[in-house]
Amino acid sequence: MKPSLASKASAANRLNPDNNPIVLVLQGGGALGAYQAGVFEALHENDLVPDWVVGTSIGAINAALIAGNPQETRLQRLKEFWQRVSHGDGIDLSSIPDQARKANISVATLGTMMRGVPGFFSPRLFSPFAAGFPVEPDAASFYETQELAGTLKELVDFDYLNAEGGMRLTVNALKVTCGELASFDNRERDLGAEHILASGALPPGFPPVRIDGELYWDGGLYSNTPLETVLNGQPHANALCFMVDLWSAQGEEPRTLDEVQTRQKDVMFASRSMRHIDAYLETHKLQRALRDLYKRLPAKQKNASDKQLLSALGCDTTLHIVRIPYAGQDWHMAAKDINFSRGSIEWRWEQGYRDGTRAIKQAGWLANVSEETAVVIHELAPEQQ
């Protein structure tokens, strides 16, 4: 049996004086995932080492790179991955006007759609699938992802990832035939590249991945922010959760086709975390009510099995959720998640690092809260000019 999250908490420091477990939650978002890597760099610098990383799609890839490498090489492996999948711009984007940058990115993104991304995905040439003809279910996509499988096997140490006592990793995928969410967790099974590929198999671009006879698609089709996994599996201890959002549910009324398609993507893949948090709070209230009712029972009506049941339910814990949102507009480009321009990747990484550093400086989770508080959400304060 692999150790629980509570038994693996990182070494205490001034930012985590009670040595609470740390959770990192990573959304899906394609090339926007470089922002997550920047946030992790800020956590890494401040010794806020995650005990549990939960990811979907590109979040699952970043999560595997983090959990699947020793602390001293995690950041380097992340940098190697994003360097590998980004492409040169051919021009210094900082030296040209904004409209020229946008035009350059549009051309580069079109090239990505035509040629794929080395180390990540490549087009299926002459595939009958694109013409509407039936193919084998495993090949029902416009692109192949064998290159990503090779990249993961090179940059992720799966023996380390699956070893006893290591960082917990959970990646989510969707069962194609029934629409149910599946969570692959290294505390329950050994994980391999196929589980990470399954979490990022977004149709019709990428093919489903077959695991134990079952086909899986991208977990983001069910829920792109896997906070629900954390709420359902939170240990009976206070915890600190960093949740990195790549899509914004809030936005202006769109006027152009590109703006409409961008807003559609943002709404589809934005976090539904508040819905999950509300449900968690209701459950927490019921648990507390059960405990209060049990206390009122006469001593002769209480027994050991009741106490065990109440202990298993859990209740008197506080989960601090630090939400770090990607604020980049990317010119309202619907294809922003496939913009692997090196300049864009580096800019997103730097933004993630800056925002992560700001969240850590604010450190709202260090403030005292009452024992009855189940969840505290810490929003990133506006950046001072």
Short mmCIF file of C-alpha atoms in Angstrom, two decimals:
data_model
loop_
_atom_site.label_atom_id
_atom_site.label_comp_id
_atom_site.label_asym_id
_atom_site.label_seq_id
_atom_site.Cartn_x
_atom_site.Cartn_y
_atom_site.Cartn_z
CA MET A 1 0.00 0.00 0.00
CA LYS A 2 1.47 3.37 -1.02
CA PRO A 3 1.64 6.12 1.61
CA SER A 4 -1.20 8.58 2.07
CA LEU A 5 -0.93 12.24 1.17
CA ALA A 6 -0.88 13.30 4.80
CA SER A 7 2.19 11.15 5.50
CA LYS A 8 4.22 12.68 2.68
CA ALA A 9 3.90 16.37 3.45
CA SER A 10 6.85 18.51 2.42
CA ALA A 11 9.32 19.99 4.91
CA ALA A 12 7.85 22.90 6.83
CA ASN A 13 9.02 26.44 6.11
CA ARG A 14 7.76 29.91 6.91
CA LEU A 15 5.19 29.60 4.10
CA ASN A 16 3.93 26.28 5.44
CA PRO A 17 4.64 26.40 9.19
CA ASP A 18 2.16 23.63 10.04
CA ASN A 19 3.64 21.30 7.44
CA ASN A 20 0.26 20.94 5.73
CA PRO A 21 0.00 18.80 2.58
CA ILE A 22 0.35 20.80 -0.65
CA VAL A 23 -1.76 20.04 -3.73
CA LEU A 24 -1.21 21.40 -7.25
CA VAL A 25 -4.21 21.33 -9.64
CA LEU A 26 -3.51 21.83 -13.36
CA GLN A 27 -6.11 22.41 -16.11
CA GLY A 28 -5.98 21.39 -19.72
CA GLY A 29 -5.12 24.09 -22.25
CA GLY A 30 -2.54 22.97 -24.80
CA ALA A 31 0.20 25.53 -25.37
CA LEU A 32 -1.22 27.69 -22.56
CA GLY A 33 0.22 25.07 -20.19
CA ALA A 34 3.57 26.89 -20.25
CA TYR A 35 1.92 29.27 -17.76
CA GLN A 36 1.52 26.34 -15.33
CA ALA A 37 5.23 25.58 -15.63
CA GLY A 38 6.02 29.17 -14.65
CA VAL A 39 3.77 28.91 -11.59
CA PHE A 40 5.54 25.69 -10.60
CA GLU A 41 8.92 27.43 -10.89
CA ALA A 42 7.74 29.98 -8.31
CA LEU A 43 6.58 27.19 -5.98
CA HIS A 44 9.85 25.33 -6.53
CA GLU A 45 11.95 28.37 -5.63
CA ASN A 46 10.04 28.78 -2.37
CA ASP A 47 10.27 25.11 -1.41
CA LEU A 48 6.49 24.66 -1.67
CA VAL A 49 6.88 21.11 -2.93
CA PRO A 50 3.59 19.48 -3.92
CA ASP A 51 2.64 16.26 -2.18
CA TRP A 52 -0.08 15.61 -4.74
CA VAL A 53 -0.37 16.83 -8.34
CA VAL A 54 -3.68 16.46 -10.18
CA GLY A 55 -3.81 17.19 -13.90
CA THR A 56 -5.90 16.97 -17.04
CA SER A 57 -4.62 17.09 -20.63
CA ILE A 58 -1.57 19.41 -20.80
CA GLY A 59 -1.94 19.65 -17.03
CA ALA A 60 -1.42 15.88 -16.87
CA ILE A 61 1.78 16.22 -18.92
CA ASN A 62 3.15 18.95 -16.66
CA ALA A 63 2.06 16.94 -13.62
CA ALA A 64 3.88 13.82 -14.85
CA LEU A 65 7.06 15.84 -15.48
CA ILE A 66 6.85 17.17 -11.92
CA ALA A 67 5.94 13.94 -10.12
CA GLY A 68 8.12 11.77 -12.33
CA ASN A 69 11.45 13.39 -11.51
CA PRO A 70 13.49 14.06 -8.34
CA GLN A 71 13.23 17.56 -6.91
CA GLU A 72 16.62 18.63 -8.24
CA THR A 73 15.71 17.87 -11.89
CA ARG A 74 11.96 18.65 -12.03
CA LEU A 75 12.31 22.20 -13.26
CA GLN A 76 14.92 21.23 -15.84
CA ARG A 77 12.68 18.49 -17.27
CA LEU A 78 9.82 20.96 -17.58
CA LYS A 79 12.08 23.38 -19.42
CA GLU A 80 13.31 20.62 -21.74
CA PHE A 81 9.75 19.67 -22.64
CA TRP A 82 8.58 23.19 -23.42
CA GLN A 83 11.77 23.98 -25.33
CA ARG A 84 11.27 20.83 -27.39
CA VAL A 85 7.64 21.48 -28.35
CA SER A 86 8.04 25.21 -29.08
CA HIS A 87 9.28 26.50 -32.41
CA GLY A 88 11.42 29.48 -33.29
CA ASP A 89 9.69 32.63 -34.52
CA GLY A 90 12.22 33.57 -37.15
CA ILE A 91 11.99 37.16 -35.95
CA ASP A 92 12.39 39.00 -32.66
CA LEU A 93 8.75 39.51 -31.64
CA SER A 94 9.71 42.22 -29.16
CA SER A 95 11.06 44.40 -31.98
CA ILE A 96 7.89 44.55 -34.12
CA PRO A 97 4.48 46.19 -33.61
CA ASP A 98 1.63 44.29 -31.98
CA GLN A 99 -0.31 43.73 -35.22
CA ALA A 100 2.82 42.33 -36.87
CA ARG A 101 3.29 39.95 -33.93
CA LYS A 102 -0.29 38.80 -34.26
CA ALA A 103 0.16 38.17 -38.01
CA ASN A 104 3.38 36.23 -37.38
CA ILE A 105 1.66 34.09 -34.73
CA SER A 106 -1.29 33.41 -37.05
CA VAL A 107 1.04 32.13 -39.77
CA ALA A 108 3.02 30.03 -37.28
CA THR A 109 -0.17 28.53 -35.84
CA LEU A 110 -1.35 27.59 -39.32
CA GLY A 111 2.00 25.87 -39.81
CA THR A 112 1.44 23.93 -36.59
CA MET A 113 -1.93 22.72 -37.89
CA MET A 114 -0.33 21.62 -41.15
CA ARG A 115 2.90 20.04 -39.85
CA GLY A 116 2.21 19.27 -36.19
CA VAL A 117 4.63 19.85 -33.31
CA PRO A 118 7.92 17.86 -33.14
CA GLY A 119 8.05 15.76 -30.01
CA PHE A 120 4.29 16.10 -29.55
CA PHE A 121 2.02 15.28 -32.50
CA SER A 122 2.14 14.84 -36.27
CA PRO A 123 -0.59 14.76 -38.97
CA ARG A 124 -1.98 11.47 -40.28
CA LEU A 125 -1.19 11.82 -43.94
CA PHE A 126 -3.74 10.40 -46.39
CA SER A 127 -5.93 9.08 -43.58
CA PRO A 128 -9.46 8.14 -44.73
CA PHE A 129 -10.73 9.51 -41.39
CA ALA A 130 -10.37 13.08 -42.69
CA ALA A 131 -12.56 12.19 -45.66
CA GLY A 132 -15.32 10.81 -43.44
CA PHE A 133 -14.58 7.11 -43.91
CA PRO A 134 -14.49 4.65 -40.98
CA VAL A 135 -11.15 3.65 -39.44
CA GLU A 136 -10.08 1.65 -36.41
CA PRO A 137 -11.20 3.48 -33.24
CA ASP A 138 -7.58 3.90 -32.11
CA ALA A 139 -6.84 5.79 -35.36
CA ALA A 140 -9.93 8.05 -35.37
CA SER A 141 -8.11 11.40 -35.34
CA PHE A 142 -6.37 13.96 -37.52
CA TYR A 143 -3.02 13.60 -35.72
CA GLU A 144 -0.85 10.88 -34.20
CA THR A 145 0.75 11.22 -30.77
CA GLN A 146 3.47 8.55 -30.82
CA GLU A 147 6.06 11.33 -30.65
CA LEU A 148 4.59 12.53 -27.35
CA ALA A 149 4.78 8.98 -25.99
CA GLY A 150 8.50 8.97 -26.82
CA THR A 151 9.02 12.40 -25.26
CA LEU A 152 7.30 11.32 -22.04
CA LYS A 153 9.35 8.14 -21.79
CA GLU A 154 12.51 10.19 -22.20
CA LEU A 155 11.68 13.02 -19.78
CA VAL A 156 9.59 11.21 -17.14
CA ASP A 157 11.17 8.58 -14.90
CA PHE A 158 8.19 6.26 -14.52
CA ASP A 159 10.07 4.00 -12.11
CA TYR A 160 10.60 7.02 -9.86
CA LEU A 161 7.00 8.15 -10.35
CA ASN A 162 5.61 4.76 -9.27
CA ALA A 163 8.03 4.12 -6.40
CA GLU A 164 6.78 3.86 -2.83
CA GLY A 165 6.79 7.14 -0.92
CA GLY A 166 6.93 9.41 -3.96
CA MET A 167 4.74 12.33 -4.95
CA ARG A 168 1.13 11.40 -5.58
CA LEU A 169 -0.05 11.86 -9.18
CA THR A 170 -3.63 11.72 -10.45
CA VAL A 171 -4.58 12.27 -14.10
CA ASN A 172 -8.14 12.27 -15.41
CA ALA A 173 -9.53 10.83 -18.64
CA LEU A 174 -12.97 10.14 -20.10
CA LYS A 175 -14.26 6.67 -21.00
CA VAL A 176 -15.33 6.97 -24.63
CA THR A 177 -18.11 4.37 -24.57
CA CYS A 178 -19.96 5.56 -21.46
CA GLY A 179 -18.88 9.15 -20.81
CA GLU A 180 -17.68 8.46 -17.26
CA LEU A 181 -14.65 10.15 -15.74
CA ALA A 182 -11.73 7.90 -14.81
CA SER A 183 -8.94 8.93 -12.45
CA PHE A 184 -5.59 7.19 -12.86
CA ASP A 185 -3.68 7.46 -9.58
CA ASN A 186 -0.18 6.19 -8.81
CA ARG A 187 -1.34 5.29 -5.31
CA GLU A 188 -3.67 2.72 -6.83
CA ARG A 189 -1.73 1.47 -9.88
CA ASP A 190 1.52 1.96 -11.73
CA LEU A 191 1.17 4.74 -14.27
CA GLY A 192 2.78 4.80 -17.70
CA ALA A 193 2.94 7.10 -20.71
CA GLU A 194 -0.40 5.69 -21.94
CA HIS A 195 -2.26 7.16 -18.94
CA ILE A 196 -0.84 10.62 -19.63
CA LEU A 197 -1.65 10.29 -23.33
CA ALA A 198 -5.22 9.26 -22.49
CA SER A 199 -5.72 12.35 -20.34
CA GLY A 200 -4.74 14.56 -23.29
CA ALA A 201 -6.49 12.69 -26.12
CA LEU A 202 -8.74 15.54 -27.24
CA PRO A 203 -10.89 14.53 -30.24
CA PRO A 204 -10.96 14.81 -33.15
CA GLY A 205 -7.39 16.08 -33.14
CA PHE A 206 -5.84 13.33 -31.05
CA PRO A 207 -6.73 9.62 -31.02
CA PRO A 208 -8.28 7.84 -28.04
CA VAL A 209 -5.94 5.67 -26.00
CA ARG A 210 -6.80 2.09 -25.11
CA ILE A 211 -6.01 1.01 -21.55
CA ASP A 212 -7.04 -2.44 -20.30
CA GLY A 213 -9.38 -2.79 -23.27
CA GLU A 214 -11.17 0.54 -22.69
CA LEU A 215 -10.84 3.61 -24.91
CA TYR A 216 -10.21 6.99 -23.26
CA TRP A 217 -10.43 10.60 -24.39
CA ASP A 218 -9.26 13.87 -22.83
CA GLY A 219 -10.58 14.30 -19.28
CA GLY A 220 -11.32 17.95 -20.05
CA LEU A 221 -14.41 16.84 -21.96
CA TYR A 222 -15.93 15.97 -18.59
CA SER A 223 -14.31 18.56 -16.32
CA ASN A 224 -11.29 20.56 -17.36
CA THR A 225 -10.33 21.62 -13.82
CA PRO A 226 -9.87 18.48 -11.73
CA LEU A 227 -10.58 20.17 -8.39
CA GLU A 228 -13.40 17.70 -7.77
CA THR A 229 -10.78 14.95 -7.56
CA VAL A 230 -9.07 16.85 -4.73
CA LEU A 231 -12.31 17.55 -2.86
CA ASN A 232 -13.31 13.89 -3.06
CA GLY A 233 -9.90 12.62 -2.02
CA GLN A 234 -8.76 15.25 0.45
CA PRO A 235 -7.01 13.73 3.46
CA HIS A 236 -8.24 14.28 7.00
CA ALA A 237 -5.84 17.16 7.47
CA ASN A 238 -5.67 20.84 6.62
CA ALA A 239 -4.27 21.31 3.11
CA LEU A 240 -2.99 24.03 0.79
CA CYS A 241 -4.11 23.76 -2.84
CA PHE A 242 -2.70 25.81 -5.72
CA MET A 243 -5.17 25.78 -8.63
CA VAL A 244 -3.89 27.15 -11.96
CA ASP A 245 -6.68 28.23 -14.34
CA LEU A 246 -5.90 28.67 -18.04
CA TRP A 247 -9.35 29.67 -19.32
CA SER A 248 -11.57 32.54 -18.21
CA ALA A 249 -15.32 32.13 -17.70
CA GLN A 250 -15.63 35.93 -17.74
CA GLY A 251 -15.27 37.86 -20.98
CA GLU A 252 -16.59 40.64 -23.17
CA GLU A 253 -19.36 40.23 -25.72
CA PRO A 254 -17.72 38.89 -28.92
CA ARG A 255 -18.15 40.67 -32.25
CA THR A 256 -16.00 38.77 -34.76
CA LEU A 257 -15.88 35.10 -35.73
CA ASP A 258 -12.51 34.70 -34.00
CA GLU A 259 -13.84 36.38 -30.86
CA VAL A 260 -16.93 34.14 -30.86
CA GLN A 261 -14.81 31.00 -31.23
CA THR A 262 -12.41 32.21 -28.52
CA ARG A 263 -15.28 32.95 -26.10
CA GLN A 264 -16.80 29.54 -26.88
CA LYS A 265 -13.54 27.79 -25.95
CA ASP A 266 -13.10 29.87 -22.82
CA VAL A 267 -16.60 29.01 -21.61
CA MET A 268 -16.30 25.31 -22.50
CA PHE A 269 -13.00 24.76 -20.73
CA ALA A 270 -13.18 27.32 -17.91
CA SER A 271 -13.14 26.14 -14.32
CA ARG A 272 -16.37 24.86 -12.77
CA SER A 273 -14.65 24.83 -9.41
CA MET A 274 -17.27 26.89 -7.55
CA ARG A 275 -19.93 24.29 -8.31
CA HIS A 276 -17.71 21.58 -6.83
CA ILE A 277 -16.80 23.75 -3.85
CA ASP A 278 -20.48 24.47 -3.08
CA ALA A 279 -21.23 20.74 -3.09
CA TYR A 280 -18.24 20.11 -0.85
CA LEU A 281 -19.43 22.76 1.61
CA GLU A 282 -22.88 21.17 1.80
CA THR A 283 -21.29 17.81 2.54
CA HIS A 284 -19.08 19.43 5.18
CA LYS A 285 -22.16 20.93 6.89
CA LEU A 286 -23.88 17.55 6.96
CA GLN A 287 -20.79 15.91 8.44
CA ARG A 288 -20.62 18.54 11.17
CA ALA A 289 -24.34 18.10 11.90
CA LEU A 290 -23.85 14.34 12.24
CA ARG A 291 -21.01 14.87 14.71
CA ASP A 292 -23.10 17.30 16.77
CA LEU A 293 -26.04 14.90 16.85
CA TYR A 294 -23.77 12.04 17.92
CA LYS A 295 -22.45 14.10 20.83
CA ARG A 296 -26.01 14.46 22.15
CA LEU A 297 -26.59 10.72 22.29
CA PRO A 298 -26.48 9.04 25.71
CA ALA A 299 -23.17 7.29 26.37
CA LYS A 300 -24.82 3.85 26.39
CA GLN A 301 -25.96 4.34 22.79
CA LYS A 302 -22.46 5.09 21.50
CA ASN A 303 -20.06 2.39 20.36
CA ALA A 304 -16.63 1.99 18.76
CA SER A 305 -17.97 1.38 15.26
CA ASP A 306 -19.86 4.70 15.34
CA LYS A 307 -16.67 6.53 16.28
CA GLN A 308 -14.81 4.79 13.46
CA LEU A 309 -17.49 5.82 10.98
CA LEU A 310 -17.40 9.45 12.09
CA SER A 311 -13.62 9.46 11.89
CA ALA A 312 -13.74 8.10 8.33
CA LEU A 313 -16.17 10.85 7.30
CA GLY A 314 -13.76 13.57 8.35
CA CYS A 315 -14.88 17.12 8.98
CA ASP A 316 -12.74 19.45 11.04
CA THR A 317 -10.29 20.40 8.31
CA THR A 318 -9.69 23.52 6.23
CA LEU A 319 -8.70 23.51 2.56
CA HIS A 320 -7.01 26.70 1.36
CA ILE A 321 -7.39 27.10 -2.41
CA VAL A 322 -5.06 29.61 -4.06
CA ARG A 323 -6.47 30.35 -7.53
CA ILE A 324 -3.90 31.58 -10.04
CA PRO A 325 -5.54 32.55 -13.37
CA TYR A 326 -3.83 33.06 -16.71
CA ALA A 327 -4.75 36.59 -17.76
CA GLY A 328 -3.24 36.59 -21.26
CA GLN A 329 -5.67 37.63 -24.00
CA ASP A 330 -3.66 36.22 -26.94
CA TRP A 331 -5.42 38.69 -29.25
CA HIS A 332 -8.68 36.73 -28.74
CA MET A 333 -7.31 34.01 -31.00
CA ALA A 334 -9.40 30.84 -30.97
CA ALA A 335 -6.26 28.82 -31.75
CA LYS A 336 -4.28 30.22 -28.81
CA ASP A 337 -3.97 26.73 -27.32
CA ILE A 338 -2.03 25.55 -30.36
CA ASN A 339 0.22 28.61 -30.52
CA PHE A 340 3.57 26.98 -29.76
CA SER A 341 5.61 30.01 -30.83
CA ARG A 342 8.73 30.09 -28.64
CA GLY A 343 8.18 33.76 -27.87
CA SER A 344 4.62 33.04 -26.73
CA ILE A 345 5.69 30.01 -24.69
CA GLU A 346 8.43 32.00 -22.95
CA TRP A 347 6.05 34.92 -22.28
CA ARG A 348 3.45 32.60 -20.72
CA TRP A 349 6.08 30.88 -18.59
CA GLU A 350 7.31 34.27 -17.33
CA GLN A 351 3.73 35.39 -16.60
CA GLY A 352 3.11 32.20 -14.63
CA TYR A 353 6.31 32.75 -12.65
CA ARG A 354 5.37 36.35 -11.86
CA ASP A 355 1.80 35.47 -10.86
CA GLY A 356 2.93 32.51 -8.80
CA THR A 357 5.47 34.72 -7.03
CA ARG A 358 2.76 37.33 -6.31
CA ALA A 359 0.45 34.67 -4.86
CA ILE A 360 3.25 33.41 -2.62
CA LYS A 361 4.10 36.93 -1.42
CA GLN A 362 0.44 37.48 -0.53
CA ALA A 363 0.36 34.13 1.34
CA GLY A 364 -3.26 34.58 2.39
CA TRP A 365 -3.39 31.04 3.71
CA LEU A 366 -1.24 32.05 6.69
CA ALA A 367 -4.10 34.08 8.20
CA ASN A 368 -6.01 32.43 11.04
CA VAL A 369 -9.46 30.99 10.27
CA SER A 370 -12.01 29.33 12.53
CA GLU A 371 -12.04 25.55 12.87
CA GLU A 372 -15.51 25.49 11.28
CA THR A 373 -14.19 26.92 8.00
CA ALA A 374 -14.16 24.18 5.36
CA VAL A 375 -12.77 26.05 2.35
CA VAL A 376 -10.99 29.38 1.92
CA ILE A 377 -10.46 30.69 -1.62
CA HIS A 378 -7.56 33.09 -2.13
CA GLU A 379 -7.80 35.14 -5.32
CA LEU A 380 -4.74 36.77 -6.83
CA ALA A 381 -4.78 40.48 -5.96
CA PRO A 382 -4.42 42.95 -8.87
CA GLU A 383 -0.83 43.66 -9.82
CA GLN A 384 0.40 47.01 -8.57
CA GLN A 385 1.60 49.32 -11.31
#
